[in-house]
Amino acid sequence: MNNVAINWTVLREAAVAAAANAYCPYSGLRVGAAALVDDGRIVVGCNVENATYGLGLCAECTMVGQLRLSGGGKLVAVACRSGDGELLMPCGRCRQVLYELGGPDCVVDTPRGVLAMAEVLPEAFGPEALP
Ligand code: THU
């Protein structure tokens, strides 16, 4: 449980700002991700593509790297945006990555409104599934 207040305007703006740092020479799509952490700080990430195409990193992946590097904690709320400010949904792999560090109660900005990870990734395979 945590009591940090979610300011979606701040998170969405942080995601758009992060997208400005994207390295995306292949797709041309700048992606930024921003998350509120349970201690109140905000972490961000941007996509970092690769000449091999398949090894490109999504914005959510670099964001969770920053989460760990800046003190860890649990993701409370996540917003993903293009550099133009368009709402983007985390891809399937990133939903799994977010679930690991946010759990079922972490909320995500979606075209259908703010939804819990439990809805964005139903019947998730999570840490609790392991012996
Ligand atoms: N991308 C992300 O950064 N996050 C997602 O959840 C979906 C896709 C990036 C990967 C690639 O650099 C670009 O968007 C086009 O697929």
CSV table of C-alpha atoms and ligand atoms in Angstrom, one decimal:
chain,number,residue,atom,x,y,z
A,1,MET,CA,0.0,0.0,0.0
A,2,ASN,CA,1.1,3.5,-0.6
A,3,ASN,CA,-0.4,7.0,-0.5
A,4,VAL,CA,1.5,8.9,-3.1
A,5,ALA,CA,-0.8,11.2,-5.1
A,6,ILE,CA,-0.8,10.6,-8.9
A,7,ASN,CA,-0.5,13.7,-11.0
A,8,TRP,CA,-1.3,12.4,-14.5
A,9,THR,CA,-0.6,15.7,-16.1
A,10,VAL,CA,3.0,15.7,-14.7
A,11,LEU,CA,3.5,12.0,-15.7
A,12,ARG,CA,2.2,12.5,-19.2
A,13,GLU,CA,4.4,15.6,-19.7
A,14,ALA,CA,7.4,13.7,-18.3
A,15,ALA,CA,6.8,10.9,-20.8
A,16,VAL,CA,6.6,13.4,-23.8
A,17,ALA,CA,9.8,15.1,-22.5
A,18,ALA,CA,11.6,11.7,-22.2
A,19,ALA,CA,10.6,10.9,-25.8
A,20,ALA,CA,12.8,13.8,-27.0
A,21,ASN,CA,15.8,11.7,-26.0
A,22,ALA,CA,14.8,8.6,-28.0
A,23,TYR,CA,17.2,6.9,-30.3
A,24,CYS,CA,14.9,5.7,-33.1
A,25,PRO,CA,16.6,6.0,-36.5
A,26,TYR,CA,14.8,2.9,-37.8
A,27,SER,CA,11.2,3.4,-36.8
A,28,GLY,CA,11.2,7.1,-36.4
A,29,LEU,CA,8.8,6.7,-33.5
A,30,ARG,CA,9.9,8.6,-30.4
A,31,VAL,CA,8.5,6.9,-27.3
A,32,GLY,CA,8.7,8.1,-23.7
A,33,ALA,CA,7.6,6.4,-20.6
A,34,ALA,CA,7.2,7.9,-17.1
A,35,ALA,CA,6.2,6.4,-13.8
A,36,LEU,CA,5.5,7.5,-10.3
A,37,VAL,CA,7.3,5.4,-7.8
A,38,ASP,CA,5.9,4.5,-4.3
A,39,ASP,CA,8.4,6.9,-2.7
A,40,GLY,CA,7.1,9.8,-4.8
A,41,ARG,CA,9.9,10.2,-7.3
A,42,ILE,CA,9.3,10.0,-11.1
A,43,VAL,CA,11.4,7.8,-13.4
A,44,VAL,CA,11.5,8.1,-17.1
A,45,GLY,CA,12.7,6.2,-20.1
A,46,CYS,CA,12.9,6.4,-23.9
A,47,ASN,CA,13.2,3.8,-26.7
A,48,VAL,CA,16.8,3.0,-27.8
A,49,GLU,CA,16.8,1.1,-31.2
A,50,ASN,CA,19.5,-1.0,-32.7
A,51,ALA,CA,20.8,-1.9,-36.2
A,52,THR,CA,19.7,-5.5,-35.5
A,53,TYR,CA,16.1,-4.2,-35.2
A,54,GLY,CA,15.1,-7.0,-32.8
A,55,LEU,CA,17.4,-5.8,-30.1
A,56,GLY,CA,15.9,-2.4,-29.7
A,57,LEU,CA,14.9,-1.4,-26.2
A,58,CYS,CA,11.4,0.0,-25.5
A,59,ALA,CA,11.0,3.1,-23.4
A,60,GLU,CA,9.5,1.1,-20.6
A,61,CYS,CA,12.6,-1.1,-20.4
A,62,THR,CA,15.0,1.8,-20.1
A,63,MET,CA,12.6,3.3,-17.5
A,64,VAL,CA,12.8,0.3,-15.3
A,65,GLY,CA,16.6,0.5,-15.6
A,66,GLN,CA,16.4,4.0,-14.2
A,67,LEU,CA,14.0,2.8,-11.5
A,68,ARG,CA,16.6,0.3,-10.2
A,69,LEU,CA,19.5,2.7,-10.7
A,70,SER,CA,17.9,5.5,-8.8
A,71,GLY,CA,16.9,3.7,-5.7
A,72,GLY,CA,14.4,0.9,-6.6
A,73,GLY,CA,10.9,0.9,-5.3
A,74,LYS,CA,7.5,-0.1,-6.8
A,75,LEU,CA,5.8,1.5,-9.8
A,76,VAL,CA,2.5,3.1,-8.9
A,77,ALA,CA,1.4,4.7,-12.1
A,78,VAL,CA,2.7,4.6,-15.7
A,79,ALA,CA,2.2,6.8,-18.7
A,80,CYS,CA,3.6,6.2,-22.2
A,81,ARG,CA,3.5,8.8,-24.9
A,82,SER,CA,5.0,9.5,-28.3
A,83,GLY,CA,7.1,12.6,-28.9
A,84,ASP,CA,4.1,14.2,-30.4
A,85,GLY,CA,2.1,13.6,-27.2
A,86,GLU,CA,0.0,10.7,-28.5
A,87,LEU,CA,-1.0,8.1,-25.9
A,88,LEU,CA,0.8,4.8,-26.6
A,89,MET,CA,0.0,1.5,-24.9
A,90,PRO,CA,2.9,-0.6,-23.6
A,91,CYS,CA,3.6,-3.6,-25.9
A,92,GLY,CA,3.0,-7.1,-24.6
A,93,ARG,CA,6.6,-7.6,-23.4
A,94,CYS,CA,6.6,-4.2,-21.6
A,95,ARG,CA,3.3,-5.1,-19.8
A,96,GLN,CA,5.1,-8.1,-18.4
A,97,VAL,CA,8.1,-5.9,-17.4
A,98,LEU,CA,5.9,-3.4,-15.8
A,99,TYR,CA,3.9,-6.1,-13.9
A,100,GLU,CA,7.1,-7.4,-12.4
A,101,LEU,CA,8.0,-4.0,-10.8
A,102,GLY,CA,4.5,-2.6,-10.3
A,103,GLY,CA,2.3,-5.6,-9.6
A,104,PRO,CA,-1.4,-5.9,-10.3
A,105,ASP,CA,-2.3,-2.6,-8.6
A,106,CYS,CA,0.0,-0.4,-10.6
A,107,VAL,CA,-2.2,1.8,-12.9
A,108,VAL,CA,-1.7,2.6,-16.5
A,109,ASP,CA,-2.9,5.5,-18.7
A,110,THR,CA,-4.9,3.8,-21.5
A,111,PRO,CA,-7.3,4.9,-24.3
A,112,ARG,CA,-10.1,3.5,-22.0
A,113,GLY,CA,-8.9,5.6,-19.1
A,114,VAL,CA,-6.8,4.7,-16.1
A,115,LEU,CA,-6.6,0.9,-15.7
A,116,ALA,CA,-4.9,-1.4,-13.3
A,117,MET,CA,-2.2,-3.7,-14.5
A,118,ALA,CA,-4.5,-6.5,-13.6
A,119,GLU,CA,-6.8,-5.4,-16.4
A,120,VAL,CA,-4.0,-4.4,-18.8
A,121,LEU,CA,-2.3,-7.8,-18.4
A,122,PRO,CA,-5.0,-10.2,-17.1
A,123,GLU,CA,-4.1,-13.6,-15.7
A,124,ALA,CA,-0.5,-12.5,-15.5
A,125,PHE,CA,2.4,-14.7,-14.9
A,126,GLY,CA,4.1,-13.1,-12.0
A,127,PRO,CA,6.6,-13.7,-9.3
A,128,GLU,CA,4.0,-15.4,-7.1
A,129,ALA,CA,3.7,-18.2,-9.7
A,130,LEU,CA,7.3,-19.3,-9.0
A,131,PRO,CA,8.0,-21.9,-6.2
B,1,THU,N1,8.1,1.0,-28.4
B,1,THU,C1,8.3,1.3,-27.1
B,1,THU,O1,9.2,2.0,-26.7
B,1,THU,N2,7.4,0.9,-26.1
B,1,THU,C2,6.3,0.1,-26.4
B,1,THU,O2,5.6,-0.3,-25.5
B,1,THU,C3,6.0,-0.1,-27.8
B,1,THU,C4,7.0,0.2,-28.8
B,1,THU,C5,9.1,1.4,-29.4
B,1,THU,C6,9.9,0.3,-29.9
B,1,THU,C7,10.4,0.9,-31.2
B,1,THU,O3,11.6,1.6,-31.0
B,1,THU,C8,9.3,1.8,-31.6
B,1,THU,O4,8.5,2.0,-30.5
B,1,THU,C9,8.5,1.3,-32.8
B,1,THU,O5,8.0,0.0,-32.5
